[in-house]
Coordinates of C-alpha atoms and ligand atoms in Angstrom, one line a residue:
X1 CA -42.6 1.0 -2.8
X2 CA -39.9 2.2 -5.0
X3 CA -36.8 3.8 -3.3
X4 CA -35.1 6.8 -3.8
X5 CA -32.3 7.1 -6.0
X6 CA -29.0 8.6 -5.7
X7 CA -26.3 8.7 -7.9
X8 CA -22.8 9.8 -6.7
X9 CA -19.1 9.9 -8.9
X10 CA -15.5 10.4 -7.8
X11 CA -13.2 11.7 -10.5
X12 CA -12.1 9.1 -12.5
X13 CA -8.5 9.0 -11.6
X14 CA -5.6 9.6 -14.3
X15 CA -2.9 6.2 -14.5
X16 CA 0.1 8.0 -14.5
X17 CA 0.7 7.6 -11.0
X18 CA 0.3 5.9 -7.7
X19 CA -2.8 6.9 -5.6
X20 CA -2.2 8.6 -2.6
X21 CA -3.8 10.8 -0.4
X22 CA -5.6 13.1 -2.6
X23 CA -6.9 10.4 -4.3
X24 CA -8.2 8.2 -1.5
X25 CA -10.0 11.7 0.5
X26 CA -12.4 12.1 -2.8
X27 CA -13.3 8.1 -2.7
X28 CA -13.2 8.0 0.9
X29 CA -16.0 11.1 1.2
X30 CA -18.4 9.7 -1.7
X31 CA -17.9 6.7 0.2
X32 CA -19.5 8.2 3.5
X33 CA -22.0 9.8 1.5
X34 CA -22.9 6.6 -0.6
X35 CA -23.3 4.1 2.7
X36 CA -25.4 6.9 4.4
X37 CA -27.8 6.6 1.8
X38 CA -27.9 3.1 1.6
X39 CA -28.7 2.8 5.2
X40 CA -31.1 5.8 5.4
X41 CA -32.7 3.8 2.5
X42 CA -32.2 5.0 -0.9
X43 CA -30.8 2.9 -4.0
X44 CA -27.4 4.0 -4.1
X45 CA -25.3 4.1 -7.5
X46 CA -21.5 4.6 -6.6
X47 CA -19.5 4.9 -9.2
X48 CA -15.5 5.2 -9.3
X49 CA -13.0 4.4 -11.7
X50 CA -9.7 5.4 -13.9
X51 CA -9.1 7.7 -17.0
X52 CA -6.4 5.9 -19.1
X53 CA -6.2 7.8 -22.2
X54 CA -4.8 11.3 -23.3
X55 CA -1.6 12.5 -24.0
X56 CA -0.2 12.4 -20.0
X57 CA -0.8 8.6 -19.5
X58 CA 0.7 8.3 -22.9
X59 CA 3.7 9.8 -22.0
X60 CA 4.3 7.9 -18.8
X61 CA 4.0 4.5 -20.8
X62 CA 6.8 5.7 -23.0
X63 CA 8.8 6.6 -20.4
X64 CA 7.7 3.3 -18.4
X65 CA 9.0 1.5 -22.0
X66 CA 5.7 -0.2 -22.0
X67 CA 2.6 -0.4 -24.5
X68 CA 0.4 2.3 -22.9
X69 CA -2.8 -0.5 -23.1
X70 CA -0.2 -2.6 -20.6
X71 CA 0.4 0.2 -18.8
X72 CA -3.2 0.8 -18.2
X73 CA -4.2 -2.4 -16.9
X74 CA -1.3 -2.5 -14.3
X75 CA -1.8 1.3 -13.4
X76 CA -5.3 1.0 -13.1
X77 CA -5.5 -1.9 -10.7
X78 CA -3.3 -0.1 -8.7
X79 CA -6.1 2.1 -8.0
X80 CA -8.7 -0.9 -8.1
X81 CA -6.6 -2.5 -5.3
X82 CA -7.0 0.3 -2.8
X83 CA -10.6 0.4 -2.3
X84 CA -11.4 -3.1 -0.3
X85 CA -8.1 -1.3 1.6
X86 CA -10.1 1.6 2.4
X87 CA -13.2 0.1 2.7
X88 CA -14.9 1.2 -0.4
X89 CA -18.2 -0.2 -1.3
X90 CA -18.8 2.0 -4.9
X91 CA -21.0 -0.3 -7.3
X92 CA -18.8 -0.2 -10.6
X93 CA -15.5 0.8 -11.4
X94 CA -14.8 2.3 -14.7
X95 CA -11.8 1.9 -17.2
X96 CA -11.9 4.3 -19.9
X97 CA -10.1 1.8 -22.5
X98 CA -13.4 -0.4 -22.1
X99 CA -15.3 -0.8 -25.5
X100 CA -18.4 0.4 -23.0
X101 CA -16.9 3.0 -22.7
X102 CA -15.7 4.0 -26.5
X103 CA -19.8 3.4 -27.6
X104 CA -20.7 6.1 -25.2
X105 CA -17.9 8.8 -26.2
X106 CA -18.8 8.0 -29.4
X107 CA -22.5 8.1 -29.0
X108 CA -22.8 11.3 -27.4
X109 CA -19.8 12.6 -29.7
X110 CA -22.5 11.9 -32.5
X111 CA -25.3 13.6 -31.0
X112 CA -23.5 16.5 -30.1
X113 CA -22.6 16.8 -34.1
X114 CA -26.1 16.3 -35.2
X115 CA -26.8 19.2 -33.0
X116 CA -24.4 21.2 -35.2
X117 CA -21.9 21.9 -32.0
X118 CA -18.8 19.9 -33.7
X119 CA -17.1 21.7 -36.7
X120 CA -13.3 21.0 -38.1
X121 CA -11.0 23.9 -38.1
X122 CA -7.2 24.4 -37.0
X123 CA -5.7 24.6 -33.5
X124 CA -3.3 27.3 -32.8
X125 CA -2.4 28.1 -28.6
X126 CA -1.4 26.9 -25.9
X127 CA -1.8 23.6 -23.8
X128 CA -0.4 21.7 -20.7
X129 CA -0.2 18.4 -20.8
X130 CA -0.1 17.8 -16.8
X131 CA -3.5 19.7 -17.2
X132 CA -4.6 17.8 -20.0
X133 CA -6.0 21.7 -20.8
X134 CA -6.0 24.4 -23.2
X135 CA -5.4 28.0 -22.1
X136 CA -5.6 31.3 -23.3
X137 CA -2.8 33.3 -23.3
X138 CA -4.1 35.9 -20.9
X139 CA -4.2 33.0 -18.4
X140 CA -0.3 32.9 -18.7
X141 CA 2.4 33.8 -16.7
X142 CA 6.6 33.6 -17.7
X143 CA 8.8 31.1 -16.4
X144 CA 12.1 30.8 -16.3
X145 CA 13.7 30.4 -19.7
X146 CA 10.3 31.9 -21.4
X147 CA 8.2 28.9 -20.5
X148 CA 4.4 29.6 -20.4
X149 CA 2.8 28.8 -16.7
X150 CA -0.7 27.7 -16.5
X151 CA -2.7 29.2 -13.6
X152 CA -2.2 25.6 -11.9
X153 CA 1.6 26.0 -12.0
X154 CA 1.3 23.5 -14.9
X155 CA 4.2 24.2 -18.4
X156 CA 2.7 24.8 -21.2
X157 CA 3.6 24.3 -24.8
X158 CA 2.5 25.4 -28.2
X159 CA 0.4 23.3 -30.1
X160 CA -0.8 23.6 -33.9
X161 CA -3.0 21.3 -35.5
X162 CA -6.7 20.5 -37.4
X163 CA -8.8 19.7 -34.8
X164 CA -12.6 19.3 -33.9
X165 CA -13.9 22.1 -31.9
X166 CA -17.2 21.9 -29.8
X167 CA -19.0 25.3 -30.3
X168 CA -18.6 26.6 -26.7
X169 CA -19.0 30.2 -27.3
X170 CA -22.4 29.3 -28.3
X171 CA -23.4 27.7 -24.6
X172 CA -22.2 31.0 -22.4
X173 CA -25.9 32.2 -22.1
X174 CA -27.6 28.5 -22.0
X175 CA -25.1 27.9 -19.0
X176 CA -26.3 31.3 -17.5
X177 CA -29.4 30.2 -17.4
X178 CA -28.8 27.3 -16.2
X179 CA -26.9 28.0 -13.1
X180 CA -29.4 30.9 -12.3
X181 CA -32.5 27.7 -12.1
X182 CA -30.5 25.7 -10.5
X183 CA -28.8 27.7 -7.7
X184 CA -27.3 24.7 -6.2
X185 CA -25.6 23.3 -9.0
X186 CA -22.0 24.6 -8.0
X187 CA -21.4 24.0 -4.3
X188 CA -19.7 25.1 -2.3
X189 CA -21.3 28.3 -2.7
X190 CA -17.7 30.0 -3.1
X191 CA -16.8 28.0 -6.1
X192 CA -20.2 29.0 -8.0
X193 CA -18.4 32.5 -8.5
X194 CA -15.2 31.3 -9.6
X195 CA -17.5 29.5 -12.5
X196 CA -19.5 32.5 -13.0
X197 CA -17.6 34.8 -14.0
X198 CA -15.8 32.9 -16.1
X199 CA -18.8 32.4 -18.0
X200 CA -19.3 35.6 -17.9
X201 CA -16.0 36.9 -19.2
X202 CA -16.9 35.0 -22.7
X203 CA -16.4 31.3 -23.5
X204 CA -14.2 30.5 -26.2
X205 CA -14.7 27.1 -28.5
X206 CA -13.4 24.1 -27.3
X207 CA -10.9 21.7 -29.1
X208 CA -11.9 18.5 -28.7
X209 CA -9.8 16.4 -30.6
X210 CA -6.0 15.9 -31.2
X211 CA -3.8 14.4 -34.0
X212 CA -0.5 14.3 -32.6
X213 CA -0.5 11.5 -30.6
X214 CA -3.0 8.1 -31.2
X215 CA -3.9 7.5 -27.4
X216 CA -7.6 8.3 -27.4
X217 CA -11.0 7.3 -28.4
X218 CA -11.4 7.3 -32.6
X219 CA -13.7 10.2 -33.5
X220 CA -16.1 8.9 -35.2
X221 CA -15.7 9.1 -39.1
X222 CA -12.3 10.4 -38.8
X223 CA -9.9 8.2 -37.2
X224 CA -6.9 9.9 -37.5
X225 CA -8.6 12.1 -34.7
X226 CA -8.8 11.0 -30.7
X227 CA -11.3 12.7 -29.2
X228 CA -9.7 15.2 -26.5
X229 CA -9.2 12.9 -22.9
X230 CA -11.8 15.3 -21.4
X231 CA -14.5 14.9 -23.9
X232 CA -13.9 11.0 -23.5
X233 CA -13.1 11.2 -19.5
X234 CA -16.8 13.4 -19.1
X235 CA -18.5 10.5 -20.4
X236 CA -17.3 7.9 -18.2
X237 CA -20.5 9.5 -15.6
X238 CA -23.2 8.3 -18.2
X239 CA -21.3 5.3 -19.8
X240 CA -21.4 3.4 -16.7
X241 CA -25.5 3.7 -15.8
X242 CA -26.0 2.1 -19.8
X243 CA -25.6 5.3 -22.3
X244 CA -25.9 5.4 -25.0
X245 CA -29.2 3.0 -24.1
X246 CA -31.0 5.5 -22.7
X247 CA -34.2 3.9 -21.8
X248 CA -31.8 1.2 -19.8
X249 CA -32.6 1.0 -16.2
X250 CA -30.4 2.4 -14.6
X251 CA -30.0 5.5 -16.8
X252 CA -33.6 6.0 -16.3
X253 CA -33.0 5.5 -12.1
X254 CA -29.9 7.4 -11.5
X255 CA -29.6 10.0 -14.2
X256 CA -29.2 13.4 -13.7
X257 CA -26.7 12.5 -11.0
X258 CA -27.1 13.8 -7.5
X259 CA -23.3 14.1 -7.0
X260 CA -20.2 14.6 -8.7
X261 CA -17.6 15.2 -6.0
X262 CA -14.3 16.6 -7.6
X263 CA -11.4 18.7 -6.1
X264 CA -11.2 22.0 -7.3
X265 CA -7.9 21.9 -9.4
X266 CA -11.3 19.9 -12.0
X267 CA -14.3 22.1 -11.2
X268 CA -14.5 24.0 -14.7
X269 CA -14.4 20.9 -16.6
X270 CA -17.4 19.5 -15.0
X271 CA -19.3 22.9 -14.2
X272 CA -19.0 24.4 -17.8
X273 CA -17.9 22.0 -20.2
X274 CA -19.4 18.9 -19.0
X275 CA -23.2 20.5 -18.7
X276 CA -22.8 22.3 -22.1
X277 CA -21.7 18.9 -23.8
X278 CA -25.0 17.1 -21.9
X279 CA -27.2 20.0 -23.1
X280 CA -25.8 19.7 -26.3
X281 CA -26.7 16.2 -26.6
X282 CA -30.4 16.5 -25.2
X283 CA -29.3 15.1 -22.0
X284 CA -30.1 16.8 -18.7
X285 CA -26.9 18.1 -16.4
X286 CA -26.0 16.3 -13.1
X287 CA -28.1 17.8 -10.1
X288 CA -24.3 19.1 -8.4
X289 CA -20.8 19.4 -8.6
X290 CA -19.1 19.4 -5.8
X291 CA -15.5 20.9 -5.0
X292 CA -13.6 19.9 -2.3
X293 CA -9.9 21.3 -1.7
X294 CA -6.5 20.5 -1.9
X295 CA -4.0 19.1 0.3
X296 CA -1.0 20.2 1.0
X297 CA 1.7 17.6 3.5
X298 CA 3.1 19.1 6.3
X299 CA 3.1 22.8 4.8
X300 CA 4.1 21.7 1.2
X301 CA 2.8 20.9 -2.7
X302 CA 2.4 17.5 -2.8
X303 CA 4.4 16.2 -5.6
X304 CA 6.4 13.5 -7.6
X305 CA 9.8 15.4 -7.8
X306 CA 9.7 16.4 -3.8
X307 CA 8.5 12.6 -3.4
X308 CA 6.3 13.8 0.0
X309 CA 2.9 11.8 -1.2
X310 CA 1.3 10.3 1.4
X311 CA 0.5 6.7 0.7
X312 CA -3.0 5.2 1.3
X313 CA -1.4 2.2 2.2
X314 CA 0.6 3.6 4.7
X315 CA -1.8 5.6 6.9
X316 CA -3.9 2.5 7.0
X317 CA -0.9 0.5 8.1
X318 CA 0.2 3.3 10.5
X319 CA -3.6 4.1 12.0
X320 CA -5.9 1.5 11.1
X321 CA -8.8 2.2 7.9
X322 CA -11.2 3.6 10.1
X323 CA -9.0 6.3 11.9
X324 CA -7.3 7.1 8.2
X325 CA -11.5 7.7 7.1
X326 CA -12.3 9.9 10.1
X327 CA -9.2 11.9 10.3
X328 CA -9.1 12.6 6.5
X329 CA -12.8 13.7 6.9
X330 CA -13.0 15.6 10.5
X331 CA -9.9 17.8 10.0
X332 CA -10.7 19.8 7.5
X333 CA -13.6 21.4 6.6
X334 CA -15.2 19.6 3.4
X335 CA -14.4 21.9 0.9
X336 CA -11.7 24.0 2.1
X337 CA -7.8 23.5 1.4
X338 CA -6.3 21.5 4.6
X339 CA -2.8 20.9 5.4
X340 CA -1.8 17.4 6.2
X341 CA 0.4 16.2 9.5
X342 CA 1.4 13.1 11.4
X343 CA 0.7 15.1 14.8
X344 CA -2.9 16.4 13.8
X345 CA -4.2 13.4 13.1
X346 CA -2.8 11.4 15.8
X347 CA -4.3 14.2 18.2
X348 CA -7.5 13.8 16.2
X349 CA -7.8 9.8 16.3
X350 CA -6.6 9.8 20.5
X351 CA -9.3 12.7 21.1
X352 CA -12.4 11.9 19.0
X353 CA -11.9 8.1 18.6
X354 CA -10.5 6.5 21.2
X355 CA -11.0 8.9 24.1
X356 CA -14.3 9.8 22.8
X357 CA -16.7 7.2 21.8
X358 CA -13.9 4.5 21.8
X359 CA -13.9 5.3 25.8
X360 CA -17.4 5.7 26.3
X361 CA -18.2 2.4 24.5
X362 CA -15.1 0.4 26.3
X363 CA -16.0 1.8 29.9
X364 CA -20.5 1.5 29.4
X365 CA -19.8 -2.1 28.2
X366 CA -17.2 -3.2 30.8
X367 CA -19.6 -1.7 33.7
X368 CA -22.4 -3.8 31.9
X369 CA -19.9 -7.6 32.0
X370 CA -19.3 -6.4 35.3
X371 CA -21.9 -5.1 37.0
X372 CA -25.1 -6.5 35.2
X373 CA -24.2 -10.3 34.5
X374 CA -23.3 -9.1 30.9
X375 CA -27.1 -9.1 29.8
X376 CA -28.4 -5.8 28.8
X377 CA -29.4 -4.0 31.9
X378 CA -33.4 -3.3 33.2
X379 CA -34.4 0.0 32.3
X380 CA -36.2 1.8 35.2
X381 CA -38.2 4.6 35.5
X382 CA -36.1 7.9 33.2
X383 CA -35.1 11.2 35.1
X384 CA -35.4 14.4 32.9
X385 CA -31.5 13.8 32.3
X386 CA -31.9 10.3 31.1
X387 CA -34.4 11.5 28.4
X388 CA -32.6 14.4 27.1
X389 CA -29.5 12.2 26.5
X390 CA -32.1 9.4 24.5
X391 CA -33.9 12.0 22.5
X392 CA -30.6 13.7 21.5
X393 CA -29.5 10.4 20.2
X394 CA -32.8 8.4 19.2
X395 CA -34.8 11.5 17.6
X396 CA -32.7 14.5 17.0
X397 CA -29.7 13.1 15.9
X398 CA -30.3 11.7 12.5
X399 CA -32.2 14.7 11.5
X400 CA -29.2 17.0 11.8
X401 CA -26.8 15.0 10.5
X402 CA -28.9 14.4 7.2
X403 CA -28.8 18.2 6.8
X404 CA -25.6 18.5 6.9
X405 CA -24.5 15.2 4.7
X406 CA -26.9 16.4 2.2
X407 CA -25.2 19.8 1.7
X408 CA -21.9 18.0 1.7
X409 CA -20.8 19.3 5.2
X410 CA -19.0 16.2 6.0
X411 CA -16.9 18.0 9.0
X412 CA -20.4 19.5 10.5
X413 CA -22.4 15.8 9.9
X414 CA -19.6 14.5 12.3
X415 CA -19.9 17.4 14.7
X416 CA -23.6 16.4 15.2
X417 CA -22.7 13.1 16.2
X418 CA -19.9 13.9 18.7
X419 CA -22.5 16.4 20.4
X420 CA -23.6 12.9 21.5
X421 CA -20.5 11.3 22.6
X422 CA -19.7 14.6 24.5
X423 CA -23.4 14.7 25.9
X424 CA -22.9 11.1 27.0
X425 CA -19.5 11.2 28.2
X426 CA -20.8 13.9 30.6
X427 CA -23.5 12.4 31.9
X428 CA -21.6 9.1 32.5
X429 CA -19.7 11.1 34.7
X430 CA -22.7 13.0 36.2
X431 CA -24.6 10.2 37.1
X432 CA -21.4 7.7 38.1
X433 CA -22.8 4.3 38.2
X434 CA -19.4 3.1 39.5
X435 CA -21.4 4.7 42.6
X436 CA -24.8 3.8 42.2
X437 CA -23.0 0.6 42.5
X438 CA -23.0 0.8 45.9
X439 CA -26.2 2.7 46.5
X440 CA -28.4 2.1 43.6
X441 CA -28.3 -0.7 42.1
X442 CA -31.9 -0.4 40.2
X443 CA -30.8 3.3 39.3
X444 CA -27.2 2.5 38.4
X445 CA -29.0 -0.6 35.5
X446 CA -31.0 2.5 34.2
X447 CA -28.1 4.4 34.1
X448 CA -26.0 1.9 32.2
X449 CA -29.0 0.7 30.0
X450 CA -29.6 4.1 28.7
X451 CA -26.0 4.6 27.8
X452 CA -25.9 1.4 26.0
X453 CA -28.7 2.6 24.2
X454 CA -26.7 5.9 23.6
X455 CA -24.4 3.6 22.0
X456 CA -26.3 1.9 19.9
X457 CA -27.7 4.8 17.8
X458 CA -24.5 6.0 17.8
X459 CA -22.9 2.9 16.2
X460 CA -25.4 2.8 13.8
X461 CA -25.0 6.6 12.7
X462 CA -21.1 6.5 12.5
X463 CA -21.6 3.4 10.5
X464 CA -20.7 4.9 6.7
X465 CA -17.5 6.7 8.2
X466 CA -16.2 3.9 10.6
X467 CA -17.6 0.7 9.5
X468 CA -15.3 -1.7 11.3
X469 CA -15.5 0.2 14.5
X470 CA -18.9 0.7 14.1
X471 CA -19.8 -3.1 13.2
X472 CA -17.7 -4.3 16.5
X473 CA -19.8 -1.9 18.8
X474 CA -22.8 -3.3 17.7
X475 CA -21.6 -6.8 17.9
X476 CA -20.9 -6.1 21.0
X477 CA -24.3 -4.9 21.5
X478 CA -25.8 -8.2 19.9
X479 CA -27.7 -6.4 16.8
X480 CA -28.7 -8.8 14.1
X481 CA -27.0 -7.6 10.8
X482 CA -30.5 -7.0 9.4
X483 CA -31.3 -4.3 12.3
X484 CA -28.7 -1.9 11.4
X485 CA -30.4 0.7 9.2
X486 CA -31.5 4.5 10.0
X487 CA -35.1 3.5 10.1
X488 CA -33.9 1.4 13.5
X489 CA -32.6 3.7 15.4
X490 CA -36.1 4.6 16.4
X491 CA -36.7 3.3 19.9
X492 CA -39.1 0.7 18.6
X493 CA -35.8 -1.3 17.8
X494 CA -34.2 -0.4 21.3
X495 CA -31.9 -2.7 23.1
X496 CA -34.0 -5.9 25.1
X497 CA -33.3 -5.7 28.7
X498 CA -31.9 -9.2 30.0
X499 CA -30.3 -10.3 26.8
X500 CA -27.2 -11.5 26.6
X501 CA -24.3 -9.9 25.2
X502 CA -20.7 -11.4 23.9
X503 CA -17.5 -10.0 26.4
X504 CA -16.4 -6.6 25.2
X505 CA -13.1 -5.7 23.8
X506 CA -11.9 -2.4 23.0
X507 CA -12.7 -0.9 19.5
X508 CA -10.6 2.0 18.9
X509 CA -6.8 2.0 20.3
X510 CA -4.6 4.7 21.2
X511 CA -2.2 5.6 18.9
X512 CA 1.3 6.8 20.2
X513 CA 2.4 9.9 19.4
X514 CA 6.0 10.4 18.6
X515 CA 6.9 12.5 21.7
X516 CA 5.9 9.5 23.7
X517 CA 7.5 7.1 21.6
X518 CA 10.8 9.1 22.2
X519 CA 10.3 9.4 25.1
X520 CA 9.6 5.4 25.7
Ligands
ME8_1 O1 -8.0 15.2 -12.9 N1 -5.8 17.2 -2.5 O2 -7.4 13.0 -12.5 P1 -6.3 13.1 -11.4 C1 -7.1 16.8 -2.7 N2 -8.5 12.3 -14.7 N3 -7.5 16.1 -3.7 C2 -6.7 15.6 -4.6 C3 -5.3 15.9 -4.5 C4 -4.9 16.8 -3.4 N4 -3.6 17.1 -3.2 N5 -4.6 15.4 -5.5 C5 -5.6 14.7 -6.2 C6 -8.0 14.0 -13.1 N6 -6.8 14.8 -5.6 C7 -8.9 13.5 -14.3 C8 -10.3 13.5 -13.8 S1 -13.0 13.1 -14.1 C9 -14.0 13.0 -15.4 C10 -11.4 13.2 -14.8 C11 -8.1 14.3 -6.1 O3 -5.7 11.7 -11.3 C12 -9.1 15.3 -6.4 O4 -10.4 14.7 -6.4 O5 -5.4 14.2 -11.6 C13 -8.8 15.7 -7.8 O6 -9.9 16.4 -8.5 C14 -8.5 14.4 -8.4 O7 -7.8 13.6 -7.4 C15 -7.6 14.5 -9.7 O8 -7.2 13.3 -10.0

């Protein structure tokens, strides 16, 4: 039987800086998305990468003194270099200055021409390179000294010069329709508006090439153009599944893609542009865009010149990967602006992680090395409140959380799962088989063995947010690598009564906070 496919991108990240936290919370939530559907069994495409050309990363090599290809590859790998650190598993990462990559651009540069959307004309207005975007001078505000702002807070500067221009204005009712078909397109459903209306309020053509600096993709036929970095970064989605071979295999598996996940400083480019130029080249739209929002450090703009970015290489240092993953995901609602702090997350990883399942895992097993010989306890007959804890975990559970993961509501997915750990932290303590020990001994190896079973769909569930944490558990709990999927957290697979089990060890640490380590 042939499995599902699902496609999901990050941005492709500009190499004009380091990564930091805004970069790692988009790769970090495809991630959790991507290993979800691996182990709930669909063939996954993950796809990740860096966009290296355009008139920003051109600029940085100058002012790094260095030839910008140079620049790229040592820029670039930065951002190669933090995945394994975050525990990425995407299955291709993408450079833009790969000759792949140029055959695509100028494949689909092609077809959008033969479709009579590329003309040659002269570019007069406005345009920020930080953006790498053109505006319209009613999007404008003054600056000081008479410098144009850009919506995003971005300077902007006059430019004048021939240029290719992709016949927009022509897509505003083809995109119309579009969205109206495909109500799901633009999520979340707040951002679909924003996009909307300006549709709505007329599109103008697009420039897509520049002349006045050479750090681009050649258009085709007229090389003293380079295409414009968003015409070339667009394509990077369709250049990694094989375009322009479009009858290559895994164009025909994973296109249209299910997911691109973007933050929302990049939504118009892939809501209106990117569809139009797809359309325009007989190629369907992706299934989604998703925006996620912005983060802001301790109350601030996260920026170069206050020098306040947080460093993914740091929080994992400072917490551990897993903790970094959770936090960055359970704090904030997926899609709305968050505000990072040292505090919240330390509050966040003692609470949820290490008094939460961390404790129920640590205090279950110990009981069970203790108590039970270290084998996995004999399950007797179940009272009501032994079953309502094992069908919240075995058969509800997954269910839930694969509505919310599959609207992109990472923050609720994980809210389904700590119902669980609350449910069974409560009924460790209702049922106290530190007790039974004395009274119960048959009662109190029920007890334990249905928490340990608890555990085990647990374990397996939290597996694509905390994978380290979550592979120790079930260590602990002697699974077999190949019985960690979704499909086994059915109770066919459930835990043997009598086996053996290695000694536990604690999973997920406290971490001090800094009143304590003050006060120590
Ligand atoms: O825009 N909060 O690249 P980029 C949340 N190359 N997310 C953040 C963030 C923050 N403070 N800062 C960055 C580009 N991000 C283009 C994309 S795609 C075809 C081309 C994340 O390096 C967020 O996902 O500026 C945002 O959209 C992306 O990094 C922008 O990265």
């Amino acid at each position: 039987m042939t499995r599902p496919s699902f496609y999901i991108t990050t941005p492709i990240y500009y190499v004009n800086d380091a990564p930091h936290i805004g970069h790692v919370y988009t790769t970090v939530a495809c991630d959790v998305l991507a290993r979800f559907k691996r182990l709930d069994g669909f063939d996954v495409f993950f796809l990740t990468g860096t966009d290296e050309h355009g008139q920003k990363v051109h600029k940085a090599a100058l002012v790094a003194g260095t030839d910008p290809q140079a620049f790229t590859d040592k820029v670039s790998q930065n951002f190669r270099d933090i995945l394994p650190i975050m525990n990425i598993t995407n299955n291709d990462f993408i450079r833009t200055t790969e000759p792949r990559h140029k055959a695509a651009c100028a494949a689909l540069w092609e077809k959008m021409k033969e479709n009579g959307d590329i003309y040659l004309d002269k570019y007069a207005g406005w345009y920020a390179v930080r953006d790498e975007a053109f505006y319209g001078e009613d999007e404008l505000t003054d600056g000081p000294g008479g410098v144009k702002i850009a919506p995003s807070g971005a300077e902007c500067a006059w430019v004048e010069e021939e240029s290719y221009f992709f016949r927009l204005s022509a897509w505003g009712d083809r995109l119309l329709e579009f969205y109206d078909k495909h109500p799901d397109f633009i999520q979340p459903e707040s951002r679909r508006n924003e996009v909307l209306s300006f549709v709505k309020s007329g599109l103008r053509d697009l420039s897509v090439s520049r002349t006045n600096f050479p750090w681009g993709v050649p258009v085709p036929g007229d090389e003293k153009h380079v295409m414009y970095v968003w015409v070339d970064a667009l394509t990077n989605y369709i250049t990694a599944l094989g375009y322009p071979d479009e009858r290559s295999e895994n164009f025909r598996k994973f296109w249209p893609a299910d997911f691109h996940v973007v933050g929302k400083d990049i939504l118009r480019f892939h809501a209106v542009y990117w569809p139009a130029f797809l359309m325009s080249a007989g190629l369907k739209p992706p299934k989604c865009v998703f925006a996620h929002g912005w983060w802001t450090i301790e109350g601030q703009k996260m920026s170069k010149s206050l020098g306040n970015a947080i460093s993914p290489h740091d929080l994992v240092a400072r917490y551990g990967v897993d903790a970094t993953r959770y936090a960055l995901l359970r704090e904030v609602p997926f899609g709305n602006d968050g505000d990072f702090s040292h505090g919240n997350v330390t509050n966040r990883i003692n609470a949820d992680l290490a008094n939460g399942l961390g404790n129920l895992a640590q205090r279950t097993l110990a009981q069970i090395a203790k108590n039970c010989g270290g084998k996995v306890p004999a399950c007797g007959p179940l009272s009501e409140a032994d079953r309502a804890l094992l069908d919240h975990a075995r058969i509800r559970m997954l269910p839930a959380v694969r509505i919310e993961l599959d609207a992109v509501r990472i923050h609720k997915a994980l809210e389904k799962i700590w119902d669980v750990i609350n449910a069974a932290n409560a009924y460790i303590d209702a049922q106290a088989p530190w007790t039974l020990r004395k009274t119960d001994l048959a009662r109190m190896e029920t007890v334990l063995y249905v928490l340990a079973e608890t555990i085990r769909c647990l374990a397996l569930i939290v597996q694509p947010v905390i994978p380290e944490g979550a592979g120790k558990i079930l260590d602990q709990l002697g699974r077999a690598q190949d019985r960690r999927t979704f499909a086994q957290i059915d109770a066919a697979y459930a835990l043997e009564s009598g086996t053996l089990l290695p000694a536990p060890q604690g999973v997920f640490p406290r971490i001090e906070t800094d009143e304590k380590k003050a006060a120590g």
